[in-house]
Amino acid sequence: VKAWFLTDKGMVYWQGLDTLCAPLLALNFHCEFRAYACLVSLVNRFVKKFFVSKTTYPMKQHLLVFMKMMLYHDPELAHHLLSIEFHPELYAIPWFLTLFGHVLPLEKIYRLWDVLLLKPPSWPLCLAICFVQQMRTELLQADLSSSVHFVAYMQDIDIASSIDKANSIADKTPWSVFDPSVFKPRHGYSPTPTETEYSINSAEITLEDAQRLIPTVTVVCAPGHVAIPEPLASASSLRVHECVDFLETLSAKRGLPL
């Protein structure tokens, strides 16, 4: 840890770096320079933006993208967690800061990181969605205090099925959900604060991504939208006038993306 701190002057030590070090050092106990090289590579690829002096800003952005993905892939569960005020800040920060090393046993970390190292930097977001969905039944019935218990105990997480599910989530997620630039205003509008750009109330996906999804989704027309955009006219659609209508529709089409 000291070598990492001294060789990269732009980085700052935060609690969690030791958790990243532990599996690498255990694996290379008699070859510390290799463990150090692995640490540098792992940090630079996945979590470097978190180990800076002002880490609140990048972590907040990351958590907002995670919440967008939750709303996209599992709106029922996402809205339940928001309704009980179980926000990602309460459970997901150590996940992303330690690449899940904080909550998983060592043997599962090795299995997970073997795959993680071959994936893009956005893949841990997909894995986090998968972990939350593995506890879906319990979380939908939980209040705030019991939800904290469920996410704190993850020793029984099935890593093999989680990897497959995370790959599926990555394939189904429009790239615009990962990429912050698509939330920035266009066509001459004044720039908006990052908090607005990443807000869960901003546009979920680009029109181009939506067009690619036409064969597999239903377009929901919210109150105040008088017509479906022309590029999406060929998709199946329904009009929602009240929140109750939406919840009933969601229940009826459970398992099908809207």
Coordinates of C-alpha atoms in Angstrom, one line a residue:
V1 CA 0.0 0.0 0.0
K2 CA 2.8 2.4 0.8
A3 CA 4.6 1.7 -2.5
W4 CA 1.3 2.4 -4.4
F5 CA 0.9 5.6 -2.5
L6 CA 4.4 6.8 -3.1
T7 CA 4.5 5.9 -6.8
D8 CA 1.2 7.5 -7.8
K9 CA 1.2 11.0 -6.5
G10 CA -2.3 11.8 -7.6
M11 CA -3.9 9.0 -5.5
V12 CA -5.2 9.1 -2.0
Y13 CA -5.5 6.2 0.4
W14 CA -9.1 5.4 1.4
Q15 CA -10.3 2.5 3.6
G16 CA -11.0 -0.3 1.1
L17 CA -7.6 -0.3 -0.6
D18 CA -6.4 -2.8 1.9
T19 CA -9.3 -5.1 0.9
L20 CA -8.1 -4.9 -2.7
C21 CA -4.6 -5.8 -1.6
A22 CA -5.4 -8.8 0.6
P23 CA -6.4 -11.3 -2.1
L24 CA -3.5 -10.3 -4.4
L25 CA -1.0 -10.5 -1.6
A26 CA -2.4 -13.9 -0.4
L27 CA -2.1 -15.2 -4.0
N28 CA 1.5 -13.8 -4.4
F29 CA 2.7 -14.0 -0.8
H30 CA 6.3 -14.8 -1.8
C31 CA 6.3 -12.4 -4.8
E32 CA 5.4 -9.0 -3.5
F33 CA 6.4 -7.1 -6.6
R34 CA 3.9 -9.2 -8.6
A35 CA 1.1 -8.5 -6.0
Y36 CA 2.0 -4.8 -6.3
A37 CA 1.8 -4.9 -10.1
C38 CA -1.6 -6.6 -9.9
L39 CA -2.8 -4.0 -7.5
V40 CA -1.8 -1.1 -9.7
S41 CA -3.4 -2.7 -12.8
L42 CA -6.6 -3.5 -10.9
V43 CA -7.0 0.0 -9.4
N44 CA -6.2 1.8 -12.7
R45 CA -8.7 -0.3 -14.6
F46 CA -11.7 -0.3 -12.3
V47 CA -11.5 2.0 -9.3
K48 CA -8.9 4.7 -9.8
K49 CA -11.5 7.5 -9.9
F50 CA -12.5 6.6 -6.3
F51 CA -9.0 7.0 -4.8
V52 CA -8.7 10.7 -5.1
S53 CA -8.9 13.5 -2.6
K54 CA -12.5 14.5 -3.5
T55 CA -14.0 11.0 -4.0
T56 CA -17.6 12.1 -3.2
Y57 CA -18.2 13.4 -6.7
P58 CA -17.2 10.3 -8.7
M59 CA -18.8 7.9 -6.3
K60 CA -22.1 9.9 -6.4
Q61 CA -22.0 9.7 -10.2
H62 CA -21.4 5.9 -10.1
L63 CA -24.2 5.3 -7.6
L64 CA -26.6 7.3 -9.8
V65 CA -25.8 5.3 -12.8
F66 CA -26.3 2.1 -10.7
M67 CA -29.7 3.4 -9.7
K68 CA -30.6 4.1 -13.3
M69 CA -29.7 0.5 -14.2
M70 CA -31.9 -0.7 -11.3
L71 CA -34.8 1.3 -12.6
Y72 CA -34.2 0.0 -16.1
H73 CA -33.8 -3.7 -15.3
D74 CA -36.1 -4.1 -12.3
P75 CA -38.3 -1.0 -11.8
E76 CA -40.5 -2.8 -9.2
L77 CA -37.6 -3.6 -6.9
A78 CA -35.9 -0.3 -7.5
H79 CA -39.0 1.7 -6.6
H80 CA -39.5 -0.4 -3.5
L81 CA -36.0 0.2 -2.3
L82 CA -36.4 3.9 -2.9
S83 CA -39.8 3.9 -1.1
I84 CA -38.2 2.5 2.1
E85 CA -35.3 4.9 1.7
F86 CA -32.8 2.1 1.1
H87 CA -30.5 4.1 -1.2
P88 CA -27.3 2.7 -2.8
E89 CA -25.2 4.9 -0.5
L90 CA -26.2 2.6 2.4
Y91 CA -24.9 -0.6 0.8
A92 CA -23.2 -0.3 -2.6
I93 CA -20.2 2.0 -1.8
P94 CA -18.0 -0.8 -0.4
W95 CA -19.1 -3.1 -3.3
F96 CA -17.6 -0.7 -5.9
L97 CA -14.7 0.5 -3.8
T98 CA -13.4 -3.0 -3.1
L99 CA -14.8 -4.8 -6.2
F100 CA -17.0 -6.9 -3.8
G101 CA -14.0 -8.0 -1.7
H102 CA -15.6 -6.4 1.3
V103 CA -18.6 -8.8 1.3
L104 CA -17.4 -12.1 -0.3
P105 CA -15.1 -14.8 1.0
L106 CA -11.6 -15.1 -0.5
E107 CA -12.3 -18.2 -2.6
K108 CA -15.3 -16.5 -4.3
I109 CA -13.3 -13.3 -4.8
Y110 CA -10.7 -15.3 -6.8
R111 CA -13.4 -16.9 -9.0
L112 CA -15.1 -13.5 -9.5
W113 CA -12.0 -11.5 -10.3
D114 CA -10.8 -14.1 -12.8
V115 CA -13.7 -13.0 -14.9
L116 CA -13.8 -9.4 -13.8
L117 CA -10.3 -8.8 -15.2
L118 CA -11.5 -9.7 -18.7
K119 CA -14.5 -7.3 -18.6
P120 CA -14.9 -3.6 -19.2
P121 CA -14.9 -1.1 -16.3
S122 CA -18.7 -0.9 -16.4
W123 CA -19.2 -4.7 -15.6
P124 CA -19.1 -4.3 -11.8
L125 CA -22.3 -2.3 -12.2
C126 CA -24.0 -5.2 -13.9
L127 CA -22.7 -7.6 -11.2
A128 CA -24.2 -5.3 -8.5
I129 CA -27.6 -5.4 -10.2
C130 CA -27.3 -9.2 -10.2
F131 CA -26.5 -9.4 -6.5
V132 CA -29.4 -7.2 -5.6
Q133 CA -31.7 -9.3 -7.7
Q134 CA -30.5 -12.5 -6.1
M135 CA -32.1 -11.1 -2.9
R136 CA -35.2 -9.8 -4.7
T137 CA -37.8 -11.9 -2.9
E138 CA -36.5 -11.0 0.6
L139 CA -35.9 -7.3 -0.3
L140 CA -39.4 -6.8 -1.6
Q141 CA -40.8 -7.9 1.7
A142 CA -38.2 -6.0 3.8
D143 CA -38.2 -2.7 5.5
L144 CA -35.1 -0.5 5.9
S145 CA -33.5 -2.3 8.9
S146 CA -34.0 -5.8 7.5
S147 CA -32.7 -4.8 4.1
V148 CA -29.4 -3.7 5.6
H149 CA -29.1 -7.2 7.1
F150 CA -29.7 -9.0 3.8
V151 CA -27.1 -7.0 1.8
A152 CA -24.5 -7.3 4.6
Y153 CA -24.6 -11.1 4.5
M154 CA -23.6 -12.3 1.1
Q155 CA -21.6 -15.4 1.9
D156 CA -24.1 -17.6 0.1
I157 CA -24.1 -15.7 -3.2
D158 CA -23.8 -18.1 -6.2
I159 CA -20.8 -16.7 -8.1
A160 CA -21.2 -18.9 -11.3
S161 CA -24.8 -18.0 -11.8
S162 CA -24.0 -14.3 -10.9
I163 CA -21.4 -14.1 -13.6
D164 CA -23.8 -15.5 -16.2
K165 CA -26.6 -13.1 -15.1
A166 CA -24.2 -10.2 -15.1
N167 CA -23.1 -11.0 -18.6
S168 CA -26.8 -11.1 -19.6
I169 CA -27.5 -7.7 -17.9
A170 CA -24.5 -6.2 -19.7
D171 CA -25.8 -7.4 -23.1
K172 CA -29.3 -6.0 -22.4
T173 CA -28.2 -2.6 -21.1
P174 CA -28.1 0.2 -23.6
W175 CA -24.7 1.8 -23.7
S176 CA -26.3 5.2 -23.1
V177 CA -27.1 4.1 -19.5
F178 CA -23.4 3.6 -18.9
D179 CA -22.2 6.7 -20.7
P180 CA -22.9 10.0 -18.8
S181 CA -22.5 12.1 -22.0
V182 CA -25.9 11.1 -23.3
F183 CA -27.6 12.9 -20.4
K184 CA -26.0 16.2 -21.3
P185 CA -28.3 18.8 -23.0
R186 CA -28.1 19.2 -26.7
H187 CA -29.4 21.6 -29.4
G188 CA -28.2 24.8 -27.7
Y189 CA -29.6 24.3 -24.2
S190 CA -27.7 25.7 -21.3
P191 CA -25.5 23.2 -19.4
T192 CA -27.1 21.6 -16.4
P193 CA -25.4 20.5 -13.1
T194 CA -24.1 17.0 -13.0
E195 CA -26.6 16.1 -10.4
T196 CA -29.3 16.9 -13.0
E197 CA -27.6 15.0 -15.8
Y198 CA -27.4 11.9 -13.6
S199 CA -30.7 12.3 -12.0
I200 CA -33.0 9.3 -12.1
N201 CA -35.6 11.7 -13.6
S202 CA -33.5 12.4 -16.7
A203 CA -33.8 10.6 -20.0
E204 CA -33.2 6.8 -19.5
I205 CA -31.9 5.9 -22.9
T206 CA -31.2 7.5 -26.3
L207 CA -33.7 7.2 -29.2
E208 CA -31.1 5.2 -31.1
D209 CA -30.9 2.6 -28.3
A210 CA -34.7 2.5 -28.1
Q211 CA -35.0 1.8 -31.8
R212 CA -32.7 -1.3 -31.3
L213 CA -35.1 -2.6 -28.7
I214 CA -38.3 -2.3 -30.7
P215 CA -38.7 -6.0 -31.3
T216 CA -38.6 -6.9 -27.6
V217 CA -40.2 -4.0 -25.7
T218 CA -43.5 -2.3 -25.1
V219 CA -43.5 1.5 -25.3
V220 CA -45.3 3.1 -22.3
C221 CA -46.9 6.5 -23.0
A222 CA -47.0 8.5 -19.8
P223 CA -49.5 11.3 -19.1
G224 CA -48.9 14.4 -21.2
H225 CA -47.3 12.5 -24.1
V226 CA -49.7 12.8 -26.9
A227 CA -47.9 10.7 -29.5
I228 CA -45.2 8.1 -29.8
P229 CA -42.1 9.4 -31.5
E230 CA -42.1 8.4 -35.2
P231 CA -39.0 6.1 -35.0
L232 CA -40.8 4.0 -32.3
A233 CA -44.2 3.9 -34.1
S234 CA -43.8 0.3 -35.1
A235 CA -43.3 -0.9 -31.5
S236 CA -46.2 -2.3 -29.5
S237 CA -47.5 0.4 -27.1
L238 CA -49.9 1.2 -24.4
R239 CA -51.0 4.5 -22.8
V240 CA -50.8 5.0 -19.0
H241 CA -53.0 7.7 -17.4
E242 CA -52.5 7.0 -13.8
C243 CA -49.8 5.5 -11.6
V244 CA -52.1 2.6 -10.7
D245 CA -52.5 1.8 -14.4
F246 CA -48.7 1.5 -14.6
L247 CA -48.4 -0.8 -11.6
E248 CA -51.1 -3.0 -12.9
T249 CA -49.5 -3.1 -16.3
L250 CA -46.2 -3.9 -14.8
S251 CA -47.7 -6.8 -12.8
A252 CA -49.5 -8.2 -15.9
K253 CA -46.3 -8.0 -18.0
R254 CA -43.9 -9.3 -15.3
G255 CA -40.8 -10.5 -16.9
L256 CA -41.2 -8.5 -20.1
P257 CA -39.4 -5.2 -20.5
L258 CA -41.4 -2.1 -20.8

